[in-house]
Coordinates of N, CA, C and O and ligand atoms in Angstrom, one line a residue:
M1 N -20.8 -1.0 -14.6 CA -19.7 -0.4 -15.3 C -19.0 0.6 -14.3 O -19.6 1.4 -13.7
S2 N -17.7 0.4 -14.1 CA -17.1 1.2 -13.1 C -16.5 2.5 -13.7 O -16.4 2.5 -14.9
D3 N -16.1 3.4 -12.9 CA -15.5 4.6 -13.4 C -14.3 4.3 -14.3 O -13.5 3.4 -13.9
P4 N -14.1 5.0 -15.4 CA -12.9 4.7 -16.2 C -11.6 4.8 -15.5 O -10.6 4.2 -15.9
R5 N -11.5 5.7 -14.4 CA -10.3 5.8 -13.7 C -10.0 4.5 -13.0 O -8.8 4.1 -12.9
W6 N -11.0 3.8 -12.5 CA -10.8 2.5 -11.9 C -10.4 1.4 -12.9 O -9.5 0.6 -12.7
E7 N -11.0 1.5 -14.1 CA -10.7 0.6 -15.2 C -9.2 0.7 -15.6 O -8.5 -0.3 -15.8
R8 N -8.8 2.0 -15.6 CA -7.4 2.2 -16.1 C -6.4 1.7 -15.0 O -5.4 1.1 -15.3
L9 N -6.8 1.9 -13.8 CA -5.9 1.4 -12.7 C -5.9 -0.1 -12.7 O -4.8 -0.7 -12.5
L10 N -7.0 -0.7 -12.9 CA -7.0 -2.2 -13.0 C -6.1 -2.7 -14.1 O -5.4 -3.7 -13.9
T11 N -6.1 -2.0 -15.2 CA -5.2 -2.4 -16.3 C -3.8 -2.3 -15.9 O -3.0 -3.2 -16.2
E12 N -3.4 -1.3 -15.2 CA -2.0 -1.1 -14.7 C -1.7 -2.2 -13.7 O -0.6 -2.7 -13.7
M13 N -2.6 -2.5 -12.9 CA -2.4 -3.6 -11.9 C -2.1 -4.9 -12.5 O -1.2 -5.6 -12.2
R14 N -3.0 -5.2 -13.5 CA -2.9 -6.5 -14.2 C -1.5 -6.6 -14.8 O -0.9 -7.7 -14.8
A15 N -1.0 -5.5 -15.4 CA 0.3 -5.5 -16.1 C 1.4 -5.8 -15.0 O 2.3 -6.5 -15.3
A16 N 1.3 -5.1 -13.9 CA 2.3 -5.3 -12.8 C 2.3 -6.7 -12.3 O 3.4 -7.2 -11.9
H17 N 1.2 -7.4 -12.4 CA 1.1 -8.8 -11.9 C 1.9 -9.8 -12.8 O 1.9 -11.0 -12.5
T18 N 2.4 -9.3 -13.9 CA 3.3 -10.2 -14.7 C 4.7 -10.2 -14.2 O 5.5 -11.1 -14.6
L19 N 5.0 -9.3 -13.3 CA 6.4 -9.3 -12.6 C 6.5 -10.6 -11.8 O 5.5 -11.0 -11.1
P20 N 7.6 -11.3 -11.9 CA 7.7 -12.6 -11.2 C 7.3 -12.6 -9.7 O 6.7 -13.5 -9.3
E21 N 7.8 -11.6 -9.0 CA 7.5 -11.6 -7.6 C 6.0 -11.5 -7.3 O 5.5 -12.1 -6.3
L22 N 5.3 -10.8 -8.1 CA 3.8 -10.6 -7.9 C 3.1 -11.9 -8.5 O 2.2 -12.4 -7.8
A23 N 3.5 -12.4 -9.6 CA 2.9 -13.5 -10.2 C 3.0 -14.7 -9.3 O 2.1 -15.6 -9.2
G24 N 4.1 -14.8 -8.6 CA 4.4 -15.9 -7.7 C 3.6 -15.9 -6.4 O 3.5 -16.9 -5.7
L25 N 3.0 -14.8 -6.1 CA 2.3 -14.6 -4.8 C 0.9 -15.1 -4.9 O 0.4 -15.8 -4.1
C26 N 0.2 -14.7 -6.0 CA -1.2 -15.0 -6.1 C -1.7 -14.7 -7.5 O -1.2 -13.8 -8.2
D27 N -2.6 -15.5 -8.1 CA -3.1 -15.3 -9.4 C -4.0 -14.0 -9.4 O -4.9 -13.9 -8.6
F28 N -3.8 -13.2 -10.4 CA -4.6 -12.0 -10.5 C -6.0 -12.5 -11.1 O -6.0 -13.2 -12.0
P29 N -7.1 -12.0 -10.4 CA -8.4 -12.5 -10.9 C -8.6 -12.1 -12.4 O -8.3 -11.0 -12.8
R30 N -9.2 -13.1 -13.1 CA -9.4 -12.9 -14.6 C -10.3 -11.7 -14.9 O -10.0 -10.8 -15.6
E31 N -11.5 -11.7 -14.2 CA -12.4 -10.6 -14.4 C -13.0 -10.2 -13.1 O -14.1 -10.6 -12.8
P32 N -12.3 -9.3 -12.4 CA -12.8 -8.9 -11.0 C -14.1 -8.2 -11.2 O -14.3 -7.4 -12.2
I33 N -15.0 -8.4 -10.3 CA -16.3 -7.8 -10.3 C -16.2 -6.4 -9.7 O -15.8 -6.2 -8.6
A34 N -16.7 -5.4 -10.5 CA -16.7 -4.0 -10.0 C -17.8 -3.9 -9.0 O -18.9 -4.5 -9.1
Q35 N -17.6 -3.2 -7.9 CA -18.6 -2.9 -6.9 C -18.5 -1.5 -6.4 O -17.5 -0.9 -6.5
A36 N -19.7 -1.0 -6.0 CA -19.7 0.4 -5.6 C -19.0 0.6 -4.2 O -19.2 -0.2 -3.3
T37 N -18.2 1.7 -4.1 CA -17.6 2.1 -2.9 C -17.8 3.6 -2.7 O -17.8 4.3 -3.7
A38 N -18.0 4.0 -1.5 CA -18.2 5.4 -1.2 C -16.9 6.1 -1.1 O -16.1 5.7 -0.3
P39 N -16.7 7.2 -1.9 CA -15.4 8.0 -1.7 C -15.3 8.5 -0.3 O -16.3 8.9 0.4
H40 N -14.1 8.4 0.2 CA -13.8 9.0 1.6 C -12.4 9.6 1.5 O -11.4 8.8 1.5
E41 N -12.3 10.9 1.5 CA -11.0 11.5 1.3 C -10.4 11.9 2.7 O -11.1 12.2 3.6
I42 N -9.1 11.8 2.8 CA -8.4 12.2 4.0 C -7.3 13.2 3.6 O -7.0 13.3 2.4
P43 N -6.6 13.9 4.5 CA -5.6 14.9 4.0 C -4.5 14.3 3.2 O -4.0 14.9 2.2
A44 N -4.2 13.0 3.4 CA -3.1 12.4 2.6 C -3.5 12.3 1.1 O -2.6 12.4 0.2
S45 N -4.8 12.2 0.8 CA -5.2 12.1 -0.6 C -4.9 13.5 -1.3 O -4.4 13.5 -2.4
E46 N -5.1 14.6 -0.6 CA -4.8 15.9 -1.2 C -3.3 16.1 -1.3 O -2.8 16.6 -2.3
L47 N -2.6 15.6 -0.3 CA -1.1 15.7 -0.4 C -0.6 14.9 -1.6 O 0.3 15.4 -2.4
L48 N -1.2 13.7 -1.9 CA -0.7 12.9 -3.0 C -1.0 13.6 -4.3 O -0.2 13.6 -5.2
Q49 N -2.2 14.3 -4.4 CA -2.5 14.9 -5.7 C -1.7 16.1 -6.0 O -1.7 16.5 -7.2
V50 N -1.0 16.7 -5.1 CA -0.1 17.8 -5.4 C 1.4 17.4 -5.2 O 2.3 18.2 -5.3
E51 N 1.7 16.1 -4.9 CA 3.0 15.6 -4.7 C 3.9 15.7 -6.0 O 3.4 15.4 -7.0
E52 N 5.1 16.2 -5.8 CA 6.0 16.3 -7.0 C 7.2 15.4 -6.9 O 8.0 15.4 -7.9
G53 N 7.3 14.7 -5.9 CA 8.6 13.9 -5.7 C 8.5 12.5 -6.1 O 9.4 11.7 -5.8
L54 N 7.4 12.0 -6.7 CA 7.2 10.6 -7.0 C 7.8 10.2 -8.3 O 7.1 9.9 -9.3
T55 N 9.1 10.3 -8.4 CA 9.8 9.9 -9.6 C 9.8 8.4 -9.8 O 10.0 7.6 -8.8
T56 N 9.7 8.0 -11.1 CA 9.8 6.6 -11.4 C 10.1 6.4 -12.9 O 9.6 7.2 -13.7
A57 N 10.8 5.4 -13.2 CA 11.1 5.2 -14.6 C 10.1 4.2 -15.3 O 9.7 4.4 -16.4
H58 N 9.7 3.2 -14.5 CA 8.9 2.1 -15.1 C 7.4 2.2 -14.8 O 6.7 1.4 -15.5
F59 N 7.0 3.0 -13.9 CA 5.6 2.9 -13.4 C 4.9 4.2 -13.6 O 4.1 4.5 -12.7
T60 N 5.2 5.0 -14.6 CA 4.6 6.3 -14.7 C 3.0 6.1 -14.9 O 2.3 6.9 -14.3
G61 N 2.6 5.2 -15.7 CA 1.2 5.0 -16.0 C 0.5 4.5 -14.7 O -0.6 5.0 -14.4
F62 N 1.1 3.6 -14.0 CA 0.5 3.1 -12.7 C 0.4 4.2 -11.7 O -0.6 4.4 -11.1
R63 N 1.5 4.9 -11.6 CA 1.5 6.1 -10.6 C 0.4 7.1 -11.0 O -0.4 7.4 -10.1
D64 N 0.3 7.4 -12.2 CA -0.7 8.4 -12.6 C -2.1 7.9 -12.4 O -3.0 8.7 -12.0
A65 N -2.3 6.6 -12.7 CA -3.6 6.0 -12.5 C -4.0 6.0 -11.1 O -5.2 6.3 -10.7
L66 N -3.1 5.8 -10.2 CA -3.4 5.8 -8.7 C -3.7 7.2 -8.2 O -4.6 7.3 -7.4
I67 N -3.0 8.1 -8.8 CA -3.3 9.5 -8.4 C -4.6 10.0 -8.9 O -5.4 10.6 -8.2
D68 N -4.9 9.6 -10.2 CA -6.2 10.1 -10.8 C -7.4 9.4 -10.0 O -8.5 10.0 -10.0
A69 N -7.2 8.2 -9.5 CA -8.3 7.6 -8.8 C -8.4 8.1 -7.3 O -9.4 7.7 -6.7
A70 N -7.5 8.8 -6.9 CA -7.5 9.3 -5.5 C -8.8 9.9 -5.0 O -9.3 9.6 -3.9
P71 N -9.4 10.8 -5.8 CA -10.6 11.4 -5.3 C -11.8 10.4 -5.2 O -12.8 10.7 -4.5
L72 N -11.7 9.3 -5.9 CA -12.8 8.3 -5.9 C -12.6 7.3 -4.7 O -13.6 6.5 -4.4
A73 N -11.4 7.2 -4.2 CA -11.1 6.1 -3.3 C -11.7 6.3 -1.9 O -11.9 7.4 -1.4
H74 N -11.9 5.2 -1.2 CA -12.2 5.2 0.2 C -10.9 5.1 1.0 O -10.4 4.0 1.3
W75 N -10.4 6.2 1.3 CA -9.1 6.2 2.0 C -9.3 5.7 3.5 O -10.3 6.1 4.1
R76 N -8.4 4.9 3.9 CA -8.5 4.4 5.3 C -8.0 5.3 6.3 O -7.1 6.1 6.0
E77 N -8.6 5.2 7.5 CA -8.1 6.0 8.6 C -7.3 5.0 9.5 O -7.7 4.4 10.5
T78 N -6.0 4.8 9.0 CA -5.2 3.7 9.4 C -5.0 3.6 11.0 O -5.1 2.5 11.5
S79 N -4.8 4.7 11.6 CA -4.5 4.6 13.0 C -5.5 5.2 13.9 O -5.3 5.5 15.1
K80 N -6.7 5.5 13.4 CA -7.7 6.1 14.2 C -8.0 5.3 15.4 O -8.1 4.1 15.3
G81 N -8.1 6.0 16.5 CA -8.5 5.3 17.8 C -7.3 4.6 18.4 O -7.4 3.8 19.4
T82 N -6.1 4.7 17.9 CA -4.9 4.1 18.5 C -4.1 5.3 19.1 O -4.4 6.5 18.9
D83 N -2.9 4.9 19.7 CA -2.1 6.0 20.3 C -1.1 6.6 19.3 O -0.2 7.3 19.7
I84 N -1.2 6.2 18.0 CA -0.3 6.8 17.0 C -0.8 8.2 16.7 O -2.0 8.4 16.6
G85 N 0.2 9.1 16.6 CA -0.1 10.5 16.6 C -0.8 11.0 15.4 O -0.9 10.4 14.3
G86 N -1.4 12.2 15.5 CA -2.2 12.9 14.5 C -1.4 13.1 13.2 O -1.9 13.2 12.1
E87 N -0.1 13.4 13.4 CA 0.7 13.7 12.2 C 0.7 12.5 11.2 O 0.6 12.7 10.0
F88 N 0.9 11.3 11.8 CA 0.8 10.1 11.0 C -0.5 10.0 10.3 O -0.6 9.7 9.1
L89 N -1.5 10.1 11.1 CA -2.9 10.0 10.6 C -3.2 11.0 9.5 O -3.8 10.6 8.5
D90 N -2.6 12.2 9.6 CA -2.9 13.2 8.5 C -2.0 13.0 7.3 O -2.4 13.6 6.3
R91 N -0.9 12.3 7.4 CA 0.0 12.3 6.2 C 0.1 11.0 5.6 O 0.5 10.9 4.4
F92 N -0.2 9.9 6.3 CA -0.1 8.6 5.7 C -1.3 8.2 4.9 O -2.4 8.4 5.5
G93 N -1.2 7.7 3.7 CA -2.4 7.4 2.9 C -2.4 5.9 2.5 O -1.4 5.4 2.1
C94 N -3.6 5.3 2.5 CA -3.8 4.0 2.1 C -5.2 3.8 1.5 O -6.1 4.2 2.2
Y95 N -5.3 3.2 0.4 CA -6.7 2.8 -0.1 C -6.6 1.5 -0.8 O -5.5 1.1 -1.3
E96 N -7.7 0.8 -0.7 CA -7.8 -0.6 -1.2 C -8.4 -0.6 -2.7 O -9.3 0.2 -2.9
V97 N -7.8 -1.4 -3.6 CA -8.3 -1.4 -4.9 C -9.0 -2.7 -5.2 O -10.0 -2.8 -6.0
L98 N -8.5 -3.8 -4.7 CA -9.0 -5.1 -4.9 C -9.2 -5.8 -3.6 O -8.2 -5.9 -2.8
G99 N -10.4 -6.3 -3.3 CA -10.5 -7.0 -2.0 C -12.0 -6.9 -1.6 O -12.9 -6.7 -2.4
E100 N -12.2 -7.0 -0.3 CA -13.6 -7.1 0.2 C -14.4 -5.8 0.1 O -15.5 -5.9 -0.5
D101 N -13.8 -4.7 0.5 CA -14.5 -3.4 0.5 C -14.0 -2.5 -0.6 O -14.0 -1.3 -0.4
A102 N -13.5 -3.1 -1.7 CA -12.7 -2.3 -2.6 C -13.5 -2.1 -3.9 O -14.6 -2.8 -4.1
P103 N -13.1 -1.2 -4.8 CA -13.9 -1.1 -6.1 C -13.9 -2.4 -6.9 O -14.8 -2.5 -7.8
Y104 N -13.0 -3.3 -6.7 CA -13.1 -4.6 -7.3 C -13.1 -5.7 -6.3 O -12.2 -5.7 -5.4
A105 N -14.0 -6.6 -6.4 CA -14.2 -7.6 -5.4 C -13.2 -8.8 -5.6 O -12.9 -9.1 -6.8
C106 N -12.6 -9.3 -4.5 CA -11.7 -10.4 -4.7 C -11.7 -11.1 -3.3 O -11.6 -10.4 -2.3
D107 N -11.7 -12.4 -3.2 CA -11.7 -13.1 -1.9 C -10.4 -13.9 -1.8 O -10.2 -14.6 -0.8
T108 N -9.4 -13.8 -2.7 CA -8.2 -14.5 -2.6 C -7.0 -13.7 -2.2 O -6.0 -14.1 -1.8
M109 N -7.1 -12.4 -2.4 CA -6.1 -11.4 -2.0 C -6.7 -10.1 -1.9 O -7.8 -9.8 -2.3
R110 N -5.9 -9.2 -1.2 CA -6.3 -7.8 -1.2 C -5.1 -7.0 -1.7 O -4.0 -7.3 -1.5
C111 N -5.5 -5.9 -2.5 CA -4.4 -5.1 -3.1 C -4.7 -3.6 -2.6 O -5.8 -3.1 -2.8
F112 N -3.7 -3.0 -2.1 CA -3.8 -1.6 -1.6 C -2.7 -0.7 -2.3 O -1.7 -1.2 -2.8
I113 N -2.9 0.5 -2.2 CA -1.8 1.4 -2.5 C -1.5 2.2 -1.2 O -2.4 2.4 -0.4
I114 N -0.3 2.4 -1.0 CA 0.1 3.3 0.1 C 1.0 4.4 -0.4 O 1.7 4.3 -1.3
Y115 N 0.8 5.6 0.3 CA 1.5 6.8 0.0 C 2.0 7.4 1.3 O 1.3 7.5 2.3
A116 N 3.3 7.7 1.3 CA 3.9 8.5 2.4 C 4.7 9.6 1.9 O 5.5 9.4 1.0
P117 N 4.4 10.9 2.4 CA 5.3 12.0 2.0 C 6.7 11.8 2.6 O 6.9 10.9 3.3
S118 N 7.6 12.7 2.3 CA 8.9 12.6 2.8 C 8.9 12.8 4.4 O 8.0 13.4 4.9
D119 N 9.9 12.2 5.0 CA 10.1 12.3 6.5 C 8.9 11.9 7.3 O 8.4 12.6 8.1
L120 N 8.4 10.7 6.9 CA 7.3 10.1 7.7 C 7.6 8.7 8.1 O 8.1 7.9 7.3
Y121 N 7.4 8.4 9.4 CA 7.7 7.1 9.9 C 6.4 6.3 10.1 O 5.5 6.8 10.7
Y122 N 6.4 5.2 9.5 CA 5.3 4.2 9.7 C 5.7 3.2 10.7 O 6.6 2.4 10.4
P123 N 5.2 3.2 11.9 CA 5.8 2.5 13.0 C 5.6 0.9 12.8 O 4.9 0.5 11.9
W124 N 6.3 0.2 13.7 CA 6.3 -1.3 13.6 C 4.9 -1.8 13.8 O 4.2 -1.4 14.7
H125 N 4.6 -2.8 13.0 CA 3.3 -3.4 13.0 C 3.4 -4.8 12.5 O 4.4 -5.1 11.9
H126 N 2.3 -5.6 12.7 CA 2.3 -6.9 12.1 C 0.9 -7.4 11.9 O 0.0 -6.8 12.5
H127 N 0.8 -8.5 11.2 CA -0.6 -9.0 10.8 C -0.4 -10.4 10.3 O 0.7 -10.7 9.8
P128 N -1.4 -11.3 10.5 CA -1.2 -12.6 10.0 C -1.1 -12.7 8.5 O -0.5 -13.7 8.0
A129 N -1.7 -11.8 7.7 CA -1.6 -11.9 6.2 C -0.1 -11.8 5.8 O 0.7 -11.1 6.4
E130 N 0.3 -12.6 4.8 CA 1.6 -12.4 4.2 C 1.4 -11.2 3.2 O 0.4 -11.0 2.7
E131 N 2.5 -10.5 3.1 CA 2.4 -9.2 2.4 C 3.6 -8.9 1.5 O 4.7 -9.2 1.9
L132 N 3.3 -8.4 0.3 CA 4.4 -8.0 -0.6 C 4.2 -6.6 -0.9 O 3.1 -6.1 -1.3
Y133 N 5.3 -5.8 -0.8 CA 5.3 -4.4 -1.3 C 6.1 -4.3 -2.6 O 7.2 -4.9 -2.7
L134 N 5.6 -3.6 -3.5 CA 6.3 -3.2 -4.7 C 6.4 -1.7 -4.7 O 5.3 -1.0 -4.7
V135 N 7.6 -1.2 -4.7 CA 7.7 0.3 -4.7 C 7.5 0.7 -6.2 O 8.1 0.2 -7.1
L136 N 6.6 1.7 -6.3 CA 6.3 2.2 -7.7 C 7.0 3.5 -8.0 O 7.3 3.8 -9.2
A137 N 7.1 4.3 -7.0 CA 7.7 5.7 -7.2 C 8.3 6.2 -5.9 O 7.9 5.8 -4.8
G138 N 9.3 7.1 -6.0 CA 10.0 7.6 -4.9 C 10.9 6.5 -4.2 O 11.3 5.5 -4.9
E139 N 11.1 6.6 -2.9 CA 11.9 5.6 -2.2 C 11.6 5.7 -0.7 O 11.1 6.7 -0.2
A140 N 11.9 4.6 0.0 CA 11.7 4.5 1.4 C 12.6 3.5 2.0 O 13.1 2.6 1.3
E141 N 12.9 3.6 3.3 CA 13.7 2.6 4.0 C 12.7 1.6 4.7 O 11.8 2.1 5.4
F142 N 12.9 0.3 4.5 CA 12.1 -0.7 5.0 C 12.8 -1.5 6.1 O 14.0 -1.8 6.0
F143 N 12.1 -1.8 7.2 CA 12.6 -2.6 8.3 C 11.8 -3.8 8.5 O 10.6 -3.8 8.5
I144 N 12.5 -4.9 8.7 CA 11.9 -6.2 9.1 C 12.6 -6.7 10.4 O 13.9 -6.6 10.4
R145 N 11.9 -7.1 11.4 CA 12.6 -7.5 12.6 C 13.7 -8.6 12.3 O 13.4 -9.6 11.6
G146 N 14.9 -8.3 12.9 CA 15.9 -9.3 12.7 C 16.7 -9.2 11.4 O 17.6 -10.0 11.2
E147 N 16.4 -8.2 10.6 CA 17.1 -8.0 9.3 C 17.6 -6.6 9.2 O 17.1 -5.7 9.8
P148 N 18.7 -6.4 8.4 CA 19.2 -5.1 8.2 C 18.2 -4.2 7.4 O 17.5 -4.8 6.5
P149 N 18.1 -2.9 7.7 CA 17.2 -2.1 6.9 C 17.6 -2.0 5.5 O 18.8 -2.2 5.2
K150 N 16.6 -1.7 4.6 CA 16.9 -1.7 3.2 C 16.2 -0.4 2.6 O 15.0 -0.2 2.8
I151 N 16.9 0.3 1.7 CA 16.3 1.4 0.9 C 15.7 0.7 -0.4 O 16.5 0.0 -1.1
L152 N 14.5 0.9 -0.6 CA 13.8 0.3 -1.8 C 13.4 1.5 -2.7 O 12.9 2.5 -2.3
R153 N 13.6 1.2 -4.0 CA 13.3 2.2 -5.1 C 12.4 1.5 -6.1 O 12.1 0.3 -6.0
P154 N 11.9 2.2 -7.1 CA 10.9 1.7 -8.0 C 11.3 0.4 -8.6 O 12.5 0.2 -9.1
G155 N 10.4 -0.6 -8.6 CA 10.7 -2.0 -9.1 C 11.2 -2.9 -8.0 O 11.2 -4.1 -8.2
D156 N 11.6 -2.4 -6.8 CA 12.1 -3.2 -5.7 C 10.8 -3.8 -5.0 O 9.8 -3.1 -4.8
T157 N 11.0 -5.0 -4.4 CA 9.9 -5.6 -3.6 C 10.5 -6.0 -2.3 O 11.7 -6.3 -2.1
V158 N 9.6 -6.1 -1.3 CA 9.9 -6.7 0.0 C 8.7 -7.6 0.4 O 7.6 -7.2 0.2
F159 N 9.1 -8.8 1.0 CA 8.0 -9.7 1.4 C 8.0 -9.8 2.9 O 9.1 -9.9 3.6
H160 N 6.8 -9.6 3.5 CA 6.7 -9.7 5.0 C 6.0 -11.0 5.3 O 4.8 -11.2 4.9
E161 N 6.6 -11.9 6.0 CA 6.0 -13.2 6.4 C 4.9 -12.9 7.4 O 4.9 -11.9 8.1
S162 N 4.1 -13.9 7.6 CA 2.9 -13.8 8.5 C 3.4 -13.4 9.9 O 4.3 -14.1 10.5
N163 N 2.8 -12.4 10.5 CA 3.1 -11.9 11.8 C 4.5 -11.4 12.1 O 4.8 -11.3 13.3
V164 N 5.3 -11.3 11.1 CA 6.7 -10.7 11.4 C 6.6 -9.2 11.4 O 6.1 -8.6 10.4
P165 N 7.0 -8.6 12.5 CA 6.9 -7.1 12.6 C 7.8 -6.4 11.5 O 8.9 -6.8 11.2
H166 N 7.2 -5.3 11.0 CA 7.9 -4.5 10.0 C 7.5 -3.0 10.1 O 6.5 -2.7 10.8
A167 N 8.4 -2.2 9.6 CA 8.1 -0.7 9.7 C 8.7 -0.1 8.4 O 9.4 -0.8 7.6
M168 N 8.5 1.2 8.3 CA 9.0 1.9 7.1 C 9.2 3.3 7.4 O 8.4 3.9 8.2
T169 N 10.2 4.0 6.8 CA 10.3 5.4 6.9 C 10.7 6.0 5.6 O 11.5 5.4 4.9
T170 N 10.2 7.2 5.4 CA 10.7 8.0 4.2 C 11.7 9.0 4.8 O 11.7 9.3 5.9
H171 N 12.6 9.4 3.9 CA 13.6 10.4 4.3 C 13.4 11.6 3.4 O 12.4 12.3 3.6
D172 N 14.3 11.8 2.4 CA 14.2 13.0 1.5 C 13.1 12.9 0.4 O 12.9 13.9 -0.3
H173 N 12.6 11.7 0.2 CA 11.7 11.4 -0.9 C 10.4 10.9 -0.3 O 10.4 10.2 0.7
P174 N 9.3 11.1 -1.0 CA 8.0 10.4 -0.7 C 8.1 9.0 -1.3 O 9.1 8.7 -2.0
V175 N 7.1 8.2 -1.0 CA 7.1 6.9 -1.6 C 5.6 6.5 -2.0 O 4.7 7.0 -1.3
L176 N 5.5 5.8 -3.1 CA 4.2 5.3 -3.5 C 4.4 3.8 -3.7 O 5.4 3.4 -4.4
A177 N 3.7 2.9 -3.1 CA 3.9 1.5 -3.2 C 2.6 0.8 -3.4 O 1.5 1.3 -3.0
Y178 N 2.7 -0.4 -4.0 CA 1.5 -1.3 -4.3 C 1.7 -2.4 -3.3 O 2.8 -3.0 -3.2
V179 N 0.7 -2.8 -2.6 CA 0.8 -3.7 -1.5 C -0.2 -4.9 -1.7 O -1.4 -4.6 -1.9
L180 N 0.3 -6.1 -1.6 CA -0.6 -7.3 -1.8 C -0.7 -8.1 -0.5 O 0.4 -8.3 0.2
W181 N -1.8 -8.5 -0.2 CA -2.0 -9.4 1.0 C -2.6 -10.8 0.5 O -3.5 -10.8 -0.4
R182 N -2.1 -11.8 1.1 CA -2.7 -13.1 0.9 C -2.7 -13.9 2.2 O -2.0 -13.5 3.1
G183 N -3.6 -14.9 2.3 CA -3.7 -15.6 3.5 C -4.9 -15.1 4.3 O -6.0 -15.0 3.8
D184 N -4.6 -14.8 5.6 CA -5.7 -14.3 6.5 C -6.0 -12.8 6.0 O -5.2 -11.9 6.4
L185 N -7.1 -12.6 5.3 CA -7.4 -11.3 4.8 C -8.2 -10.5 5.7 O -8.5 -9.3 5.4
E186 N -8.7 -11.1 6.8 CA -9.6 -10.4 7.7 C -9.0 -9.7 8.9 O -9.5 -8.7 9.3
T187 N -7.9 -10.3 9.4 CA -7.4 -9.8 10.7 C -6.6 -8.5 10.4 O -5.7 -8.5 9.5
K188 N -6.9 -7.4 11.1 CA -6.3 -6.1 10.8 C -4.9 -6.1 11.4 O -4.6 -6.8 12.4
P189 N -4.0 -5.2 10.9 CA -2.7 -5.0 11.5 C -2.8 -4.5 12.9 O -3.7 -3.7 13.2
V190 N -1.8 -4.8 13.7 CA -1.7 -4.2 15.0 C -0.3 -3.6 15.2 O 0.6 -4.1 14.6
W191 N -0.2 -2.6 16.0 CA 1.1 -2.0 16.3 C 1.8 -3.0 17.1 O 1.3 -3.6 18.0
T192 N 3.1 -3.1 16.9 CA 4.0 -4.1 17.6 C 4.5 -3.4 18.8 O 5.1 -2.3 18.7
N193 N 4.4 -4.1 20.0 CA 5.0 -3.4 21.2 C 6.5 -3.6 21.2 O 7.0 -4.6 20.6
Q194 N 7.1 -2.8 22.0 CA 8.6 -2.7 22.0 C 9.2 -4.1 22.4 O 10.2 -4.4 21.8
E195 N 8.6 -4.8 23.4 CA 9.2 -6.0 23.8 C 9.3 -7.1 22.7 O 10.3 -7.8 22.6
A196 N 8.4 -7.0 21.8 CA 8.4 -8.0 20.7 C 9.5 -7.7 19.7 O 9.7 -8.5 18.8
L197 N 10.1 -6.5 19.8 CA 11.2 -6.2 18.9 C 12.6 -6.5 19.4 O 13.6 -6.3 18.7
Q198 N 12.7 -6.9 20.6 CA 14.0 -7.2 21.2 C 14.6 -8.4 20.6 O 14.0 -9.4 20.3
Ligands
FE201 FE1 2.2 -4.7 6.7

């Protein structure tokens, strides 16, 4: 039996997977197996829990469930050991909800939440997994190599093809997004070097 906060979050996720963009990506597991994960908080988790800018019309329940589960989550140290600066490390937040090391086991996809406060740049990166972002609250500007940048707001999605570099920045608002991976679920993202963006 998992913590009721995870159960509530799972219910919100399942509901979101009825959206056509999500339903078309991967079937949501019927009864994902709950598994124990050790909480690991980072500064971004605390920022999220006091954040006041995450406005949304359609995803208030999903947003609140993600925030309530924050103290239980194993937050990732996304750029630890790379040359990306400490400010990013301290302010960008990501935790996994469904997947290999997540509170719910799944071997066909991985589901994460990401949080960025206002005025944070998430640099260019790529990975073999195909990726779908659904913005839940707030807004951010998304970049894909070779395409014009787009501001995405709650309910908007963006799809990142395998190994195509992408980046994101927030401006006056924070952003909370739900992120799905399918395909190669094992290979970690790498920062994209400048030459690959020309
Ligand atoms: Fe990505």
